PDB file of N, CA and C in Angstrom:
ATOM      1  N   MET A   1       0.785  -1.193  -0.011  1.00  0.00           N
ATOM      2  CA  MET A   1       0.079  -0.198   0.103  1.00  0.00           C
ATOM      3  C   MET A   1       0.786   1.300  -0.087  1.00  0.00           C
ATOM      4  N   LYS A   2       0.567   2.150  -0.833  1.00  0.00           N
ATOM      5  CA  LYS A   2       1.025   3.514  -0.787  1.00  0.00           C
ATOM      6  C   LYS A   2       1.081   4.373   0.372  1.00  0.00           C
ATOM      7  N   SER A   3       2.124   4.946   0.726  1.00  0.00           N
ATOM      8  CA  SER A   3       1.910   5.912   2.125  1.00  0.00           C
ATOM      9  C   SER A   3       1.190   7.241   1.851  1.00  0.00           C
ATOM     10  N   ALA A   4       1.403   7.729   0.738  1.00  0.00           N
ATOM     11  CA  ALA A   4       0.665   9.164   0.381  1.00  0.00           C
ATOM     12  C   ALA A   4      -0.651   8.951   0.272  1.00  0.00           C
ATOM     13  N   PRO A   5      -1.264   8.006  -0.671  1.00  0.00           N
ATOM     14  CA  PRO A   5      -2.700   7.842  -0.529  1.00  0.00           C
ATOM     15  C   PRO A   5      -3.283   7.390   0.659  1.00  0.00           C
ATOM     16  N   LEU A   6      -2.804   6.597   1.496  1.00  0.00           N
ATOM     17  CA  LEU A   6      -3.238   6.302   2.857  1.00  0.00           C
ATOM     18  C   LEU A   6      -3.210   7.548   3.742  1.00  0.00           C
ATOM     19  N   TYR A   7      -2.322   8.379   3.640  1.00  0.00           N
ATOM     20  CA  TYR A   7      -2.064   9.490   4.512  1.00  0.00           C
ATOM     21  C   TYR A   7      -2.984  10.567   4.146  1.00  0.00           C
ATOM     22  N   LYS A   8      -3.319  10.665   2.902  1.00  0.00           N
ATOM     23  CA  LYS A   8      -4.339  11.708   2.324  1.00  0.00           C
ATOM     24  C   LYS A   8      -5.633  11.293   2.478  1.00  0.00           C
ATOM     25  N   SER A   9      -6.012  10.134   2.721  1.00  0.00           N
ATOM     26  CA  SER A   9      -7.379   9.674   2.937  1.00  0.00           C
ATOM     27  C   SER A   9      -7.790   9.944   4.274  1.00  0.00           C
ATOM     28  N   TRP A  10      -7.032  10.165   5.295  1.00  0.00           N
ATOM     29  CA  TRP A  10      -7.458  10.847   6.656  1.00  0.00           C
ATOM     30  C   TRP A  10      -7.107  12.010   6.926  1.00  0.00           C
ATOM     31  N   ASN A  11      -6.195  12.744   6.158  1.00  0.00           N
ATOM     32  CA  ASN A  11      -5.742  14.017   6.304  1.00  0.00           C
ATOM     33  C   ASN A  11      -5.737  14.806   4.915  1.00  0.00           C
ATOM     34  N   THR A  12      -6.765  15.612   4.687  1.00  0.00           N
ATOM     35  CA  THR A  12      -6.748  16.105   3.347  1.00  0.00           C
ATOM     36  C   THR A  12      -5.784  17.073   3.150  1.00  0.00           C
ATOM     37  N   GLY A  13      -5.039  17.560   3.914  1.00  0.00           N
ATOM     38  CA  GLY A  13      -3.921  18.718   3.578  1.00  0.00           C
ATOM     39  C   GLY A  13      -2.463  18.025   3.610  1.00  0.00           C
ATOM     40  N   ALA A  14      -2.417  16.829   3.013  1.00  0.00           N
ATOM     41  CA  ALA A  14      -1.125  16.105   2.746  1.00  0.00           C
ATOM     42  C   ALA A  14      -0.321  16.199   1.573  1.00  0.00           C
ATOM     43  N   THR A  15       0.386  17.324   1.585  1.00  0.00           N
ATOM     44  CA  THR A  15       1.100  17.495   0.254  1.00  0.00           C
ATOM     45  C   THR A  15       2.410  17.006   0.372  1.00  0.00           C
ATOM     46  N   PRO A  16       3.082  16.559  -0.756  1.00  0.00           N
ATOM     47  CA  PRO A  16       4.258  16.078  -0.732  1.00  0.00           C
ATOM     48  C   PRO A  16       5.294  16.624   0.375  1.00  0.00           C
ATOM     49  N   SER A  17       5.422  17.793   0.193  1.00  0.00           N
ATOM     50  CA  SER A  17       6.318  18.725   1.120  1.00  0.00           C
ATOM     51  C   SER A  17       5.816  18.297   2.881  1.00  0.00           C
ATOM     52  N   TYR A  18       4.600  18.435   3.034  1.00  0.00           N
ATOM     53  CA  TYR A  18       4.169  18.005   4.480  1.00  0.00           C
ATOM     54  C   TYR A  18       4.538  16.720   4.766  1.00  0.00           C
ATOM     55  N   LEU A  19       4.240  15.715   3.620  1.00  0.00           N
ATOM     56  CA  LEU A  19       4.545  14.103   3.971  1.00  0.00           C
ATOM     57  C   LEU A  19       6.033  14.113   4.503  1.00  0.00           C
ATOM     58  N   TRP A  20       6.964  15.106   3.576  1.00  0.00           N
ATOM     59  CA  TRP A  20       8.425  14.838   3.768  1.00  0.00           C
ATOM     60  C   TRP A  20       8.548  15.184   5.261  1.00  0.00           C
ATOM     61  N   ASN A  21       8.178  16.367   5.642  1.00  0.00           N
ATOM     62  CA  ASN A  21       8.529  16.948   6.879  1.00  0.00           C
ATOM     63  C   ASN A  21       8.030  16.052   8.036  1.00  0.00           C
ATOM     64  N   THR A  22       6.751  15.582   7.931  1.00  0.00           N
ATOM     65  CA  THR A  22       6.229  14.865   9.012  1.00  0.00           C
ATOM     66  C   THR A  22       6.533  13.413   9.051  1.00  0.00           C
ATOM     67  N   CYS A  23       6.606  12.687   7.901  1.00  0.00           N
ATOM     68  CA  CYS A  23       6.914  11.376   7.812  1.00  0.00           C
ATOM     69  C   CYS A  23       8.196  10.791   7.315  1.00  0.00           C
ATOM     70  N   TRP A  24       8.490  11.379   6.080  1.00  0.00           N
ATOM     71  CA  TRP A  24       9.653  10.606   5.597  1.00  0.00           C
ATOM     72  C   TRP A  24      10.974  11.265   6.385  1.00  0.00           C
ATOM     73  N   LYS A  25      11.100  12.647   6.407  1.00  0.00           N
ATOM     74  CA  LYS A  25      12.402  13.045   7.039  1.00  0.00           C
ATOM     75  C   LYS A  25      12.767  12.466   8.439  1.00  0.00           C
ATOM     76  N   PRO A  26      11.947  12.323   9.339  1.00  0.00           N
ATOM     77  CA  PRO A  26      12.244  11.776  10.505  1.00  0.00           C
ATOM     78  C   PRO A  26      12.721  10.065  10.376  1.00  0.00           C
ATOM     79  N   LEU A  27      12.014   9.420   9.455  1.00  0.00           N
ATOM     80  CA  LEU A  27      12.217   8.071   9.211  1.00  0.00           C
ATOM     81  C   LEU A  27      13.706   7.938   8.485  1.00  0.00           C
ATOM     82  N   LEU A  28      14.057   8.640   7.490  1.00  0.00           N
ATOM     83  CA  LEU A  28      15.252   8.671   6.859  1.00  0.00           C
ATOM     84  C   LEU A  28      16.493   9.011   7.822  1.00  0.00           C
ATOM     85  N   GLN A  29      16.036   9.955   8.487  1.00  0.00           N
ATOM     86  CA  GLN A  29      17.095  10.414   9.428  1.00  0.00           C
ATOM     87  C   GLN A  29      17.543   9.207  10.482  1.00  0.00           C
ATOM     88  N   GLY A  30      16.592   8.777  10.932  1.00  0.00           N
ATOM     89  CA  GLY A  30      16.910   7.600  11.960  1.00  0.00           C
ATOM     90  C   GLY A  30      17.649   6.347  11.175  1.00  0.00           C
ATOM     91  N   LEU A  31      17.182   6.189  10.019  1.00  0.00           N
ATOM     92  CA  LEU A  31      17.996   5.340   9.141  1.00  0.00           C
ATOM     93  C   LEU A  31      19.590   5.555   8.892  1.00  0.00           C
ATOM     94  N   ALA A  32      19.493   7.048   8.555  1.00  0.00           N
ATOM     95  CA  ALA A  32      21.127   7.388   8.413  1.00  0.00           C
ATOM     96  C   ALA A  32      21.620   7.401   9.886  1.00  0.00           C
ATOM     97  N   ARG A  33      21.090   7.830  10.945  1.00  0.00           N
ATOM     98  CA  ARG A  33      21.953   7.512  12.107  1.00  0.00           C
ATOM     99  C   ARG A  33      22.530   6.035  12.388  1.00  0.00           C
ATOM    100  N   LEU A  34      21.502   5.109  11.948  1.00  0.00           N
ATOM    101  CA  LEU A  34      21.826   3.663  12.224  1.00  0.00           C
ATOM    102  C   LEU A  34      22.871   3.241  11.243  1.00  0.00           C
ATOM    103  N   SER A  35      23.208   3.742  10.044  1.00  0.00           N
ATOM    104  CA  SER A  35      24.142   3.525   9.198  1.00  0.00           C
ATOM    105  C   SER A  35      25.580   3.653   9.944  1.00  0.00           C
ATOM    106  N   SER A  36      25.589   4.399  10.977  1.00  0.00           N
ATOM    107  CA  SER A  36      26.906   4.636  11.769  1.00  0.00           C
ATOM    108  C   SER A  36      27.042   3.841  13.159  1.00  0.00           C
ATOM    109  N   ASP A  37      25.898   3.132  13.467  1.00  0.00           N
ATOM    110  CA  ASP A  37      25.752   2.313  14.540  1.00  0.00           C
ATOM    111  C   ASP A  37      26.919   1.298  14.800  1.00  0.00           C
ATOM    112  N   CYS A  38      27.358   1.101  16.146  1.00  0.00           N
ATOM    113  CA  CYS A  38      28.503   0.370  16.469  1.00  0.00           C
ATOM    114  C   CYS A  38      28.168  -1.268  16.112  1.00  0.00           C
ATOM    115  N   ARG A  39      27.114  -1.645  16.020  1.00  0.00           N
ATOM    116  CA  ARG A  39      26.699  -2.820  15.611  1.00  0.00           C
ATOM    117  C   ARG A  39      26.814  -3.177  14.273  1.00  0.00           C
ATOM    118  N   ARG A  40      27.712  -4.121  13.891  1.00  0.00           N
ATOM    119  CA  ARG A  40      27.966  -4.618  12.333  1.00  0.00           C
ATOM    120  C   ARG A  40      27.019  -5.083  11.619  1.00  0.00           C
ATOM    121  N   MET A  41      25.830  -5.692  12.129  1.00  0.00           N
ATOM    122  CA  MET A  41      24.721  -6.024  11.239  1.00  0.00           C
ATOM    123  C   MET A  41      23.769  -4.903  11.062  1.00  0.00           C
ATOM    124  N   VAL A  42      23.625  -3.988  11.927  1.00  0.00           N
ATOM    125  CA  VAL A  42      22.751  -2.863  12.027  1.00  0.00           C
ATOM    126  C   VAL A  42      23.251  -1.924  10.650  1.00  0.00           C
ATOM    127  N   ARG A  43      24.411  -1.745  10.456  1.00  0.00           N
ATOM    128  CA  ARG A  43      24.883  -0.554   9.649  1.00  0.00           C
ATOM    129  C   ARG A  43      24.415  -1.231   8.117  1.00  0.00           C
ATOM    130  N   PRO A  44      24.742  -2.370   7.912  1.00  0.00           N
ATOM    131  CA  PRO A  44      24.336  -2.538   6.261  1.00  0.00           C
ATOM    132  C   PRO A  44      22.886  -2.643   6.092  1.00  0.00           C
ATOM    133  N   ALA A  45      22.066  -3.189   7.143  1.00  0.00           N
ATOM    134  CA  ALA A  45      20.654  -3.146   7.152  1.00  0.00           C
ATOM    135  C   ALA A  45      20.279  -1.717   7.038  1.00  0.00           C
ATOM    136  N   ALA A  46      20.612  -0.743   7.887  1.00  0.00           N
ATOM    137  CA  ALA A  46      20.136   0.662   7.763  1.00  0.00           C
ATOM    138  C   ALA A  46      20.381   1.237   6.277  1.00  0.00           C
ATOM    139  N   LEU A  47      21.594   0.911   5.634  1.00  0.00           N
ATOM    140  CA  LEU A  47      21.796   1.572   4.430  1.00  0.00           C
ATOM    141  C   LEU A  47      21.077   0.748   3.470  1.00  0.00           C
ATOM    142  N   GLY A  48      20.606  -0.469   3.468  1.00  0.00           N
ATOM    143  CA  GLY A  48      19.699  -0.908   2.598  1.00  0.00           C
ATOM    144  C   GLY A  48      18.274  -0.577   2.667  1.00  0.00           C
ATOM    145  N   TYR A  49      18.093  -0.340   3.964  1.00  0.00           N
ATOM    146  CA  TYR A  49      16.568   0.349   3.886  1.00  0.00           C
ATOM    147  C   TYR A  49      16.619   1.657   3.469  1.00  0.00           C
ATOM    148  N   LEU A  50      17.462   2.436   3.634  1.00  0.00           N
ATOM    149  CA  LEU A  50      17.447   3.610   3.209  1.00  0.00           C
ATOM    150  C   LEU A  50      17.669   3.755   1.695  1.00  0.00           C
ATOM    151  N   THR A  51      18.296   2.966   1.149  1.00  0.00           N
ATOM    152  CA  THR A  51      18.347   2.685  -0.545  1.00  0.00           C
ATOM    153  C   THR A  51      16.901   2.360  -1.012  1.00  0.00           C
ATOM    154  N   ARG A  52      16.323   1.396  -0.372  1.00  0.00           N
ATOM    155  CA  ARG A  52      15.017   1.108  -0.695  1.00  0.00           C
ATOM    156  C   ARG A  52      13.853   2.179  -0.476  1.00  0.00           C
ATOM    157  N   ALA A  53      14.134   2.868   0.522  1.00  0.00           N
ATOM    158  CA  ALA A  53      13.044   3.886   0.721  1.00  0.00           C
ATOM    159  C   ALA A  53      13.131   5.022  -0.461  1.00  0.00           C
ATOM    160  N   LEU A  54      14.319   5.047  -1.119  1.00  0.00           N
ATOM    161  CA  LEU A  54      14.459   6.155  -2.002  1.00  0.00           C
ATOM    162  C   LEU A  54      13.954   5.734  -3.193  1.00  0.00           C
ATOM    163  N   LEU A  55      13.436   4.338  -3.480  1.00  0.00           N
ATOM    164  CA  LEU A  55      12.750   3.974  -4.601  1.00  0.00           C
ATOM    165  C   LEU A  55      11.288   4.040  -4.542  1.00  0.00           C
ATOM    166  N   ILE A  56      10.764   4.547  -3.313  1.00  0.00           N
ATOM    167  CA  ILE A  56       9.505   4.572  -3.087  1.00  0.00           C
ATOM    168  C   ILE A  56       8.854   6.027  -3.995  1.00  0.00           C
ATOM    169  N   PRO A  57       7.818   5.518  -4.856  1.00  0.00           N
ATOM    170  CA  PRO A  57       7.377   6.768  -5.823  1.00  0.00           C
ATOM    171  C   PRO A  57       6.930   7.971  -5.154  1.00  0.00           C
ATOM    172  N   GLU A  58       6.455   8.012  -3.935  1.00  0.00           N
ATOM    173  CA  GLU A  58       6.228   9.112  -3.398  1.00  0.00           C
ATOM    174  C   GLU A  58       7.267  10.057  -3.118  1.00  0.00           C
ATOM    175  N   LEU A  59       8.477   9.674  -2.891  1.00  0.00           N
ATOM    176  CA  LEU A  59       9.623  10.462  -2.729  1.00  0.00           C
ATOM    177  C   LEU A  59       9.846  11.151  -4.106  1.00  0.00           C
ATOM    178  N   GLN A  60       9.668  10.640  -5.096  1.00  0.00           N
ATOM    179  CA  GLN A  60      10.070  11.104  -6.592  1.00  0.00           C
ATOM    180  C   GLN A  60       9.278  12.466  -6.840  1.00  0.00           C
ATOM    181  N   GLU A  61       8.107  12.356  -5.686  1.00  0.00           N
ATOM    182  CA  GLU A  61       7.164  13.604  -5.995  1.00  0.00           C
ATOM    183  C   GLU A  61       7.552  14.824  -5.385  1.00  0.00           C
ATOM    184  N   MET A  62       8.528  14.615  -4.488  1.00  0.00           N
ATOM    185  CA  MET A  62       9.050  15.832  -3.577  1.00  0.00           C
ATOM    186  C   MET A  62       9.560  16.911  -4.351  1.00  0.00           C
ATOM    187  N   ASP A  63       9.437  18.329  -4.085  1.00  0.00           N
ATOM    188  CA  ASP A  63       9.892  19.227  -4.775  1.00  0.00           C
ATOM    189  C   ASP A  63      11.348  19.721  -4.441  1.00  0.00           C
ATOM    190  N   SER A  64      11.929  20.621  -4.879  1.00  0.00           N
ATOM    191  CA  SER A  64      13.477  20.894  -4.745  1.00  0.00           C
ATOM    192  C   SER A  64      13.839  21.387  -3.293  1.00  0.00           C
ATOM    193  N   THR A  65      12.876  21.933  -2.664  1.00  0.00           N
ATOM    194  CA  THR A  65      12.879  22.184  -1.297  1.00  0.00           C
ATOM    195  C   THR A  65      13.337  21.037  -0.377  1.00  0.00           C
ATOM    196  N   CYS A  66      12.397  19.909  -0.636  1.00  0.00           N
ATOM    197  CA  CYS A  66      12.459  18.762  -0.015  1.00  0.00           C
ATOM    198  C   CYS A  66      13.618  17.895  -0.256  1.00  0.00           C
ATOM    199  N   TRP A  67      13.988  18.061  -1.616  1.00  0.00           N
ATOM    200  CA  TRP A  67      15.524  17.166  -2.042  1.00  0.00           C
ATOM    201  C   TRP A  67      16.481  17.975  -1.253  1.00  0.00           C
ATOM    202  N   GLU A  68      16.751  19.467  -1.064  1.00  0.00           N
ATOM    203  CA  GLU A  68      17.469  19.907  -0.504  1.00  0.00           C
ATOM    204  C   GLU A  68      17.750  19.622   0.811  1.00  0.00           C
ATOM    205  N   SER A  69      16.468  19.720   1.617  1.00  0.00           N
ATOM    206  CA  SER A  69      16.547  19.113   2.826  1.00  0.00           C
ATOM    207  C   SER A  69      16.927  17.652   3.202  1.00  0.00           C
ATOM    208  N   PHE A  70      16.624  16.720   2.003  1.00  0.00           N
ATOM    209  CA  PHE A  70      17.121  15.385   2.252  1.00  0.00           C
ATOM    210  C   PHE A  70      18.571  15.434   2.220  1.00  0.00           C
ATOM    211  N   PHE A  71      19.259  16.133   1.369  1.00  0.00           N
ATOM    212  CA  PHE A  71      20.689  16.240   1.491  1.00  0.00           C
ATOM    213  C   PHE A  71      21.117  16.974   2.715  1.00  0.00           C
ATOM    214  N   ALA A  72      20.536  17.979   2.972  1.00  0.00           N
ATOM    215  CA  ALA A  72      21.240  18.798   4.073  1.00  0.00           C
ATOM    216  C   ALA A  72      20.812  18.055   5.624  1.00  0.00           C
ATOM    217  N   ASP A  73      19.733  17.315   5.844  1.00  0.00           N
ATOM    218  CA  ASP A  73      19.605  16.749   7.027  1.00  0.00           C
ATOM    219  C   ASP A  73      19.582  15.173   7.105  1.00  0.00           C
ATOM    220  N   VAL A  74      19.926  14.631   6.050  1.00  0.00           N
ATOM    221  CA  VAL A  74      19.770  13.159   5.922  1.00  0.00           C
ATOM    222  C   VAL A  74      21.205  12.641   5.510  1.00  0.00           C
ATOM    223  N   VAL A  75      21.665  13.020   4.120  1.00  0.00           N
ATOM    224  CA  VAL A  75      22.939  12.465   3.470  1.00  0.00           C
ATOM    225  C   VAL A  75      24.013  13.180   4.075  1.00  0.00           C
ATOM    226  N   PHE A  76      24.152  14.399   4.275  1.00  0.00           N
ATOM    227  CA  PHE A  76      25.303  15.013   4.607  1.00  0.00           C
ATOM    228  C   PHE A  76      25.824  14.723   5.999  1.00  0.00           C
ATOM    229  N   PRO A  77      24.978  14.713   6.897  1.00  0.00           N
ATOM    230  CA  PRO A  77      25.186  14.175   8.381  1.00  0.00           C
ATOM    231  C   PRO A  77      25.512  12.902   8.377  1.00  0.00           C
ATOM    232  N   MET A  78      24.949  12.032   7.652  1.00  0.00           N
ATOM    233  CA  MET A  78      25.327  10.588   7.506  1.00  0.00           C
ATOM    234  C   MET A  78      26.533  10.464   7.008  1.00  0.00           C
ATOM    235  N   LEU A  79      27.040  11.092   6.114  1.00  0.00           N
ATOM    236  CA  LEU A  79      28.421  10.997   5.492  1.00  0.00           C
ATOM    237  C   LEU A  79      29.462  11.660   6.590  1.00  0.00           C
ATOM    238  N   THR A  80      29.171  12.688   7.216  1.00  0.00           N
ATOM    239  CA  THR A  80      30.020  13.076   8.258  1.00  0.00           C
ATOM    240  C   THR A  80      30.385  12.172   9.185  1.00  0.00           C
ATOM    241  N   LYS A  81      29.285  11.823   9.899  1.00  0.00           N
ATOM    242  CA  LYS A  81      29.434  10.739  10.800  1.00  0.00           C
ATOM    243  C   LYS A  81      30.221   9.498  10.475  1.00  0.00           C
ATOM    244  N   LEU A  82      30.143   9.025   8.993  1.00  0.00           N
ATOM    245  CA  LEU A  82      30.711   7.971   8.602  1.00  0.00           C
ATOM    246  C   LEU A  82      32.403   8.156   8.482  1.00  0.00           C
ATOM    247  N   LEU A  83      32.522   9.621   8.539  1.00  0.00           N
ATOM    248  CA  LEU A  83      33.983   9.889   8.552  1.00  0.00           C
ATOM    249  C   LEU A  83      34.717   9.636   9.702  1.00  0.00           C
ATOM    250  N   GLU A  84      33.631   9.798  10.683  1.00  0.00           N
ATOM    251  CA  GLU A  84      34.526   9.477  12.343  1.00  0.00           C
ATOM    252  C   GLU A  84      34.773   8.145  12.714  1.00  0.00           C
ATOM    253  N   ASN A  85      35.263   7.950  13.812  1.00  0.00           N
ATOM    254  CA  ASN A  85      35.747   6.592  13.949  1.00  0.00           C
ATOM    255  C   ASN A  85      34.585   6.313  14.776  1.00  0.00           C
ATOM    256  N   PHE A  86      33.390   5.511  14.517  1.00  0.00           N
ATOM    257  CA  PHE A  86      32.458   5.170  15.040  1.00  0.00           C
ATOM    258  C   PHE A  86      32.350   3.744  15.409  1.00  0.00           C
ATOM    259  N   SER A  87      33.143   3.012  14.910  1.00  0.00           N
ATOM    260  CA  SER A  87      33.358   1.437  15.441  1.00  0.00           C
ATOM    261  C   SER A  87      34.969   1.177  15.436  1.00  0.00           C
ATOM    262  N   PRO A  88      35.683   1.641  16.404  1.00  0.00           N
ATOM    263  CA  PRO A  88      37.206   1.237  16.376  1.00  0.00           C
ATOM    264  C   PRO A  88      37.575  -0.214  16.127  1.00  0.00           C
ATOM    265  N   MET A  89      36.723  -1.070  16.941  1.00  0.00           N
ATOM    266  CA  MET A  89      37.004  -2.435  16.869  1.00  0.00           C
ATOM    267  C   MET A  89      36.758  -3.204  15.595  1.00  0.00           C
ATOM    268  N   ASP A  90      35.780  -2.581  14.616  1.00  0.00           N
ATOM    269  CA  ASP A  90      35.424  -3.131  13.434  1.00  0.00           C
ATOM    270  C   ASP A  90      36.185  -2.419  12.325  1.00  0.00           C
ATOM    271  N   ILE A  91      37.315  -2.412  11.990  1.00  0.00           N
ATOM    272  CA  ILE A  91      37.638  -1.551  10.853  1.00  0.00           C
ATOM    273  C   ILE A  91      37.375  -2.127   9.258  1.00  0.00           C
ATOM    274  N   LEU A  92      37.292  -3.329   9.228  1.00  0.00           N
ATOM    275  CA  LEU A  92      36.803  -3.952   7.844  1.00  0.00           C
ATOM    276  C   LEU A  92      35.180  -3.515   7.668  1.00  0.00           C
ATOM    277  N   GLY A  93      34.575  -3.873   8.647  1.00  0.00           N
ATOM    278  CA  GLY A  93      33.059  -3.349   8.530  1.00  0.00           C
ATOM    279  C   GLY A  93      32.934  -1.967   8.499  1.00  0.00           C
ATOM    280  N   LYS A  94      33.658  -1.290   9.211  1.00  0.00           N
ATOM    281  CA  LYS A  94      33.644   0.223   8.864  1.00  0.00           C
ATOM    282  C   LYS A  94      34.006   0.737   7.418  1.00  0.00           C
ATOM    283  N   GLU A  95      34.910   0.130   6.774  1.00  0.00           N
ATOM    284  CA  GLU A  95      35.015   0.577   5.475  1.00  0.00           C
ATOM    285  C   GLU A  95      34.143  -0.043   4.428  1.00  0.00           C
ATOM    286  N   GLU A  96      33.460  -1.037   4.794  1.00  0.00           N
ATOM    287  CA  GLU A  96      32.581  -1.682   3.902  1.00  0.00           C
ATOM    288  C   GLU A  96      31.251  -0.637   4.056  1.00  0.00           C
ATOM    289  N   THR A  97      30.975  -0.213   5.234  1.00  0.00           N
ATOM    290  CA  THR A  97      29.793   0.761   5.277  1.00  0.00           C
ATOM    291  C   THR A  97      30.194   1.961   4.578  1.00  0.00           C
ATOM    292  N   ARG A  98      31.213   2.460   4.739  1.00  0.00           N
ATOM    293  CA  ARG A  98      31.578   3.644   4.260  1.00  0.00           C
ATOM    294  C   ARG A  98      31.574   3.612   2.510  1.00  0.00           C
ATOM    295  N   PHE A  99      31.958   2.162   2.093  1.00  0.00           N
ATOM    296  CA  PHE A  99      31.795   2.071   0.687  1.00  0.00           C
ATOM    297  C   PHE A  99      30.311   2.021   0.169  1.00  0.00           C
ATOM    298  N   ARG A 100      29.591   1.415   1.003  1.00  0.00           N
ATOM    299  CA  ARG A 100      28.169   1.358   0.635  1.00  0.00           C
ATOM    300  C   ARG A 100      27.679   2.547   0.492  1.00  0.00           C
ATOM    301  N   ALA A 101      27.904   3.272   1.520  1.00  0.00           N
ATOM    302  CA  ALA A 101      27.313   4.752   1.619  1.00  0.00           C
ATOM    303  C   ALA A 101      27.611   5.554   0.343  1.00  0.00           C
ATOM    304  N   ILE A 102      28.917   5.479   0.131  1.00  0.00           N
ATOM    305  CA  ILE A 102      29.272   6.290  -1.156  1.00  0.00           C
ATOM    306  C   ILE A 102      28.749   5.527  -2.459  1.00  0.00           C
ATOM    307  N   GLN A 103      28.313   4.312  -2.363  1.00  0.00           N
ATOM    308  CA  GLN A 103      27.776   3.675  -3.642  1.00  0.00           C
ATOM    309  C   GLN A 103      26.348   4.362  -3.551  1.00  0.00           C
ATOM    310  N   LEU A 104      25.699   4.416  -2.554  1.00  0.00           N
ATOM    311  CA  LEU A 104      24.264   5.024  -2.452  1.00  0.00           C
ATOM    312  C   LEU A 104      24.250   6.296  -2.896  1.00  0.00           C
ATOM    313  N   VAL A 105      25.254   7.232  -2.604  1.00  0.00           N
ATOM    314  CA  VAL A 105      25.245   8.677  -2.869  1.00  0.00           C
ATOM    315  C   VAL A 105      25.505   8.670  -4.491  1.00  0.00           C
ATOM    316  N   SER A 106      26.376   7.856  -4.991  1.00  0.00           N
ATOM    317  CA  SER A 106      26.816   7.949  -6.464  1.00  0.00           C
ATOM    318  C   SER A 106      25.733   7.382  -7.284  1.00  0.00           C
ATOM    319  N   SER A 107      24.789   6.393  -6.724  1.00  0.00           N
ATOM    320  CA  SER A 107      23.676   6.066  -7.399  1.00  0.00           C
ATOM    321  C   SER A 107      22.639   7.181  -7.657  1.00  0.00           C
ATOM    322  N   MET A 108      22.592   7.891  -6.335  1.00  0.00           N
ATOM    323  CA  MET A 108      21.549   9.060  -6.420  1.00  0.00           C
ATOM    324  C   MET A 108      22.032  10.088  -7.269  1.00  0.00           C
ATOM    325  N   HIS A 109      23.251  10.350  -7.366  1.00  0.00           N
ATOM    326  CA  HIS A 109      23.895  11.456  -8.277  1.00  0.00           C
ATOM    327  C   HIS A 109      23.576  10.991  -9.863  1.00  0.00           C
ATOM    328  N   TYR A 110      23.952   9.729 -10.096  1.00  0.00           N
ATOM    329  CA  TYR A 110      23.656   9.266 -11.400  1.00  0.00           C
ATOM    330  C   TYR A 110      22.200   9.015 -11.862  1.00  0.00           C
ATOM    331  N   GLY A 111      21.391   9.035 -11.023  1.00  0.00           N
ATOM    332  CA  GLY A 111      19.937   8.825 -11.331  1.00  0.00           C
ATOM    333  C   GLY A 111      19.486   7.282 -11.439  1.00  0.00           C
ATOM    334  N   SER A 112      20.349   6.337 -10.872  1.00  0.00           N
ATOM    335  CA  SER A 112      19.938   5.201 -10.941  1.00  0.00           C
ATOM    336  C   SER A 112      18.920   4.616  -9.838  1.00  0.00           C
ATOM    337  N   ILE A 113      19.030   5.549  -8.874  1.00  0.00           N
ATOM    338  CA  ILE A 113      17.732   5.171  -7.824  1.00  0.00           C
ATOM    339  C   ILE A 113      16.479   5.903  -8.133  1.00  0.00           C
TER     340      ILE A 113
END
C-alpha cells in the first residue's frame, strides 16, 4: 500500500512537502543515524532500507526544497558521521559501510535510484 494515498485519505492537507517533513524526513534521519551504529549487522541493514526507501514513488514527487532538505538533513550528516571513528574495533566493517554509503550517494547522483 502506498503511504501518500493512505495518509491523504484521513488528512486532506497532505502535500508531498508536508509528508516529507512529518513522515519521511524523521524516518530517513533515523536510518541514516543507524548507518553508523557500532553493531556490524545494523549498519548494512540501515543502508539497505535507506536505499529501498529512495525507490518509493512518493519520494519522487518531492519538490526541490524537500530534496535540498534530504541532502542537508539526511545525507550530509550521515556522511560526516561515517568519517568519524564510530566503530574502532571493526575496521573492515567500517570501511565496508563507508563504501556502501558512497555507492548510495553515487547512485543517487547518476539517477539509477
